[in-house]
PDB file of C-alpha atoms in Angstrom:
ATOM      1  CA  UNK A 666     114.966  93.250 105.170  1.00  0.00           C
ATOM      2  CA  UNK A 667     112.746  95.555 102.942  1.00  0.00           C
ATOM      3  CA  UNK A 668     114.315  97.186 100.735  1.00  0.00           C
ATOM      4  CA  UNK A 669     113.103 100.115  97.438  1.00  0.00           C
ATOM      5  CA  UNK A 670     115.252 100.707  95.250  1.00  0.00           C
ATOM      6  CA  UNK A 671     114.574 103.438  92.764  1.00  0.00           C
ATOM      7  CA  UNK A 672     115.516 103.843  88.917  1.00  0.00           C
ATOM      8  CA  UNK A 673     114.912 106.163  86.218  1.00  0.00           C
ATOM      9  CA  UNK A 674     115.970 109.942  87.392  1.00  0.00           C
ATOM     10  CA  UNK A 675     117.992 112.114  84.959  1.00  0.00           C
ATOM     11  CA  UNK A 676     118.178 115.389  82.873  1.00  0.00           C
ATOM     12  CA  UNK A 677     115.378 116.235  81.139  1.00  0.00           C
ATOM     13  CA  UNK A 678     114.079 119.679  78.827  1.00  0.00           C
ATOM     14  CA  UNK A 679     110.976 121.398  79.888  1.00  0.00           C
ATOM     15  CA  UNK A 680     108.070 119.413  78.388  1.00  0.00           C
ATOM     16  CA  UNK A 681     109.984 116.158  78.691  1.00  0.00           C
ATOM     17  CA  UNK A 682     108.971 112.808  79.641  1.00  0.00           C
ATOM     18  CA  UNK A 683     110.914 110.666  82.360  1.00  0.00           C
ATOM     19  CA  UNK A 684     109.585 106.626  83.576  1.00  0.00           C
ATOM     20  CA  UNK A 685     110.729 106.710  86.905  1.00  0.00           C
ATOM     21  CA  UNK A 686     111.096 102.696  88.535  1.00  0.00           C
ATOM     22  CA  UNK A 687     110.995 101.467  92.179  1.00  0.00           C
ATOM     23  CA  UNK A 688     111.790  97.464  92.870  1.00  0.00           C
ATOM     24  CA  UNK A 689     110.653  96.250  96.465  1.00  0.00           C
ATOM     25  CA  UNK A 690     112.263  93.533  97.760  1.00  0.00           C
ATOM     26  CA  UNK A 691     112.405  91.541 101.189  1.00  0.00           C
ATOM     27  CA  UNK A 692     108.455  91.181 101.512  1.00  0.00           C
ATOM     28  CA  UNK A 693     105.431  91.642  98.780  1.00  0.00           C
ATOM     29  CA  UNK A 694     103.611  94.468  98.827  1.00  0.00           C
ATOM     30  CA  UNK A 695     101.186  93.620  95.771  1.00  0.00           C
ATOM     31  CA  UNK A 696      98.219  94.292  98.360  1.00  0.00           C
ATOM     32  CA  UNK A 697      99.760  97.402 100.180  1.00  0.00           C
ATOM     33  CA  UNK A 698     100.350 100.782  99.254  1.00  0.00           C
ATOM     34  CA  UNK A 699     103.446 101.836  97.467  1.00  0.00           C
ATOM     35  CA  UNK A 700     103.703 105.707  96.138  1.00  0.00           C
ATOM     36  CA  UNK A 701     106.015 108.506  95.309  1.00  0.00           C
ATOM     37  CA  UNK A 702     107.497 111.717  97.055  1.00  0.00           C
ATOM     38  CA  UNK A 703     109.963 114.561  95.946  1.00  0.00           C
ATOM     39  CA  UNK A 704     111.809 116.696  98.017  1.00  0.00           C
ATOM     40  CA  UNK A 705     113.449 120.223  96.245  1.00  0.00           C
ATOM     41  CA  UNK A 706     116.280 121.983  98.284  1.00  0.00           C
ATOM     42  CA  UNK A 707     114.775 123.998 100.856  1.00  0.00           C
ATOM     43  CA  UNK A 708     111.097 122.370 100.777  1.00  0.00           C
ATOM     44  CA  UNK A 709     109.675 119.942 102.681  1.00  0.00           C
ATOM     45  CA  UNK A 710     109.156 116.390 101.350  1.00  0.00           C
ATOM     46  CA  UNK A 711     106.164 116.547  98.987  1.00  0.00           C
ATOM     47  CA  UNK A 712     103.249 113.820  97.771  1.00  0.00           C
ATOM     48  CA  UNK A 713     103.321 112.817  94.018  1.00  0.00           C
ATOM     49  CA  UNK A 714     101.476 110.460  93.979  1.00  0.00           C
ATOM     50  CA  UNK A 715     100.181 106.837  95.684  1.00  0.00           C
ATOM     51  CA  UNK A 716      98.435 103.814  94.645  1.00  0.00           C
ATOM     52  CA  UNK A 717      96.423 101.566  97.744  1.00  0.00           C
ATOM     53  CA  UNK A 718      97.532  98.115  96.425  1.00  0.00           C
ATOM     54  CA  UNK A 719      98.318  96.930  93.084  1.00  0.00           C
ATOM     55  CA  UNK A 720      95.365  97.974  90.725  1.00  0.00           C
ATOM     56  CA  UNK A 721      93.686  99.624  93.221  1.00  0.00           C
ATOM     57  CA  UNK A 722      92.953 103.308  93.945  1.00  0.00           C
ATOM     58  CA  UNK A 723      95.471 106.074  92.933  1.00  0.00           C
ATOM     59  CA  UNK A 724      95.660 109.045  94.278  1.00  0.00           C
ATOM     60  CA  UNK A 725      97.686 112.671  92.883  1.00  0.00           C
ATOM     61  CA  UNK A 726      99.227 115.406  94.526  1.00  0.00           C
ATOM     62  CA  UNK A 727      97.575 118.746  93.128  1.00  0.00           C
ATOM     63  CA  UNK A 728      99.937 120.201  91.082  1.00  0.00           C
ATOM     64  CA  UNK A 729     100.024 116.821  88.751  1.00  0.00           C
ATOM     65  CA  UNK A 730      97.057 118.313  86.568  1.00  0.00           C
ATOM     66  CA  UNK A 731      97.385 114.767  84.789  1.00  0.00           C
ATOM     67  CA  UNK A 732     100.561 115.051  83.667  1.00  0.00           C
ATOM     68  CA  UNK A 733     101.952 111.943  85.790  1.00  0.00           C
ATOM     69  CA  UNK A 734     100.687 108.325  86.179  1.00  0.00           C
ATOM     70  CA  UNK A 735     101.294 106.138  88.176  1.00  0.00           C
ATOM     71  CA  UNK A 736     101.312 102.158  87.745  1.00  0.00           C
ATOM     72  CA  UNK A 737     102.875  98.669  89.033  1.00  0.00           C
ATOM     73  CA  UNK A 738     103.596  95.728  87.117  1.00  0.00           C
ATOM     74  CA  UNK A 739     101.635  92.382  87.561  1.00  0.00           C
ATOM     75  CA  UNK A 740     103.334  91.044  90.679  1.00  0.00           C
ATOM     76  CA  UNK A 741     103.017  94.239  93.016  1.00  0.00           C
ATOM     77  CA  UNK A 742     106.486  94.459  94.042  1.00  0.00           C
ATOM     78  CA  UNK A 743     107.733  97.566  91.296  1.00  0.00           C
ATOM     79  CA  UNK A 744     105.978 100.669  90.941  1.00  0.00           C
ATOM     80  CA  UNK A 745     106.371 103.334  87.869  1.00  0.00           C
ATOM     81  CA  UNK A 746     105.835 107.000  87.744  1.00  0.00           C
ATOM     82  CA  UNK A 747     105.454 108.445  84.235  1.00  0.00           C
ATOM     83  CA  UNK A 748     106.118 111.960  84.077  1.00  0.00           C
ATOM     84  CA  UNK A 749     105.262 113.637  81.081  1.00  0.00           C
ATOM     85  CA  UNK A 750     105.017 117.684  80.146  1.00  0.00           C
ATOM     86  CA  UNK A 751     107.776 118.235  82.423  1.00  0.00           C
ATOM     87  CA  UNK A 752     108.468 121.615  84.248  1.00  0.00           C
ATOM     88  CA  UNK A 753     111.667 123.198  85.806  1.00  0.00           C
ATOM     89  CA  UNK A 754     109.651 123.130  89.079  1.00  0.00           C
ATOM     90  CA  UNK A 755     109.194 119.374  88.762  1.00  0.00           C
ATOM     91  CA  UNK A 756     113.117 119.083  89.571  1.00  0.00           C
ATOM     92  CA  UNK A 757     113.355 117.408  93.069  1.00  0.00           C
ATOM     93  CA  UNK A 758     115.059 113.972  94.408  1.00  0.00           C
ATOM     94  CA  UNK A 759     112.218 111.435  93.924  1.00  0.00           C
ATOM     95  CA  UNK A 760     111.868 108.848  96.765  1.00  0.00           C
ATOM     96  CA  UNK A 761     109.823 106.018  96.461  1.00  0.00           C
ATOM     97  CA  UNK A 762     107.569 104.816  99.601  1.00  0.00           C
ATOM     98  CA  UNK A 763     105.953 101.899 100.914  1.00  0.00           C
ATOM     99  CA  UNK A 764     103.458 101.374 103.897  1.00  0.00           C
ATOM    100  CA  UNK A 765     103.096  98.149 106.145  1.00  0.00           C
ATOM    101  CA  UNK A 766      99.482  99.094 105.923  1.00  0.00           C
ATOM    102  CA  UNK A 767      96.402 100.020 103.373  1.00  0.00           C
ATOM    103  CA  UNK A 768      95.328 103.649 104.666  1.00  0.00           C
ATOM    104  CA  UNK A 769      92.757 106.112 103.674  1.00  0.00           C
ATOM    105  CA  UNK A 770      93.480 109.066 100.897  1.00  0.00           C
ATOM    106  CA  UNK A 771      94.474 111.285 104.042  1.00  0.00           C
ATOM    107  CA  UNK A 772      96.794 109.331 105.653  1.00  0.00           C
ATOM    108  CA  UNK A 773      98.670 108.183 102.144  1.00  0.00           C
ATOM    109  CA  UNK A 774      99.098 111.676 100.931  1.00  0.00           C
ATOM    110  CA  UNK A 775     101.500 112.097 104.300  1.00  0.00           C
ATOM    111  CA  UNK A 776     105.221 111.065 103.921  1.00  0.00           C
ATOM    112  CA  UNK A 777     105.411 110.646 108.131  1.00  0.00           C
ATOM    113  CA  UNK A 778     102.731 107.118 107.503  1.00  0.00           C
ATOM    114  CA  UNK A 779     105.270 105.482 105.202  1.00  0.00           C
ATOM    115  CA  UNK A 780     107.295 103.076 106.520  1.00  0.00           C
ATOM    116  CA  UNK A 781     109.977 102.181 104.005  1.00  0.00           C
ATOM    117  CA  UNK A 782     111.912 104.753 101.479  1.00  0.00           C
ATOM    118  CA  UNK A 783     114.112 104.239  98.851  1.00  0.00           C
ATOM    119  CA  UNK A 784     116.843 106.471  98.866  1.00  0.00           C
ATOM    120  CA  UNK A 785     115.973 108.932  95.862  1.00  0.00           C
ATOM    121  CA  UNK A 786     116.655 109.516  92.460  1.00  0.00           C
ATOM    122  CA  UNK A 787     117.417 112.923  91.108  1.00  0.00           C
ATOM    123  CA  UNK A 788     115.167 114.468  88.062  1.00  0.00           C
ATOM    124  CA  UNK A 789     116.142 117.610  86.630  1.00  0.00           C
ATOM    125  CA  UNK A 790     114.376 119.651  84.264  1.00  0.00           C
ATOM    126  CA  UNK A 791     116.159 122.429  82.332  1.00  0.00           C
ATOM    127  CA  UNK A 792     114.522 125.513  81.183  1.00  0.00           C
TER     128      UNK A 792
END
């Protein structure tokens, strides 16, 4: 059974840095795409940001203006979003994604083509 666990979330000042964590297990994923959502109260679900396999091609929702980057470690199977220059509007529950499947930049930026979540971690920025 797949499983995503996510790490990482917390308070954090405006212009603050957070390392956010996800750990796959159940199946490797070091060729597949693995990315990163938030969800605010009241808005819809919401692409951060994605990477095709490990190593391979990232992609950024718009608003990221290169504050955030996204990486995995060696084996594939634990992907990292580092935040930094945070904003109040940042504050969301995170959720980390997986897909059984490589996809195009279209398709990845869509939460509805992932097929495995994580169940969130909260970041909050204070003003």
């Amino acid at each position: 059974q797949v499983q995503l666990v996510e790490s990482g979330g917390g308070l954090v000042q405006t212009g603050g840095s957070l390392r956010l964590s996800c750990a796959a297990s159940g199946r490797t994923f070091s060729s597949l795409p693995m990315g990163w959502f938030r969800q605010a109260p009241g808005k819809e679900r919401e692409f951060v940001a994605t990477t095709r396999w490990s190593g391979g091609t990232t992609f950024y929702g718009d608003f990221v203006k290169g504050r955030f980057t996204i990486s995995r470690d060696n084996a594939g199977n634990t992907v990292y979003l580092q935040m930094n220059s945070l904003k109040p509007e940042d504050t969301a529950v995170y959720y980390c994604a997986a897909r059984q499947y490589d996809g195009t930049g279209y398709i990845l930026r869509d939460h509805q083509w992932y097929d495995y979540w994580g169940q969130g971690t909260q970041v909050t920025v204070s003003s």
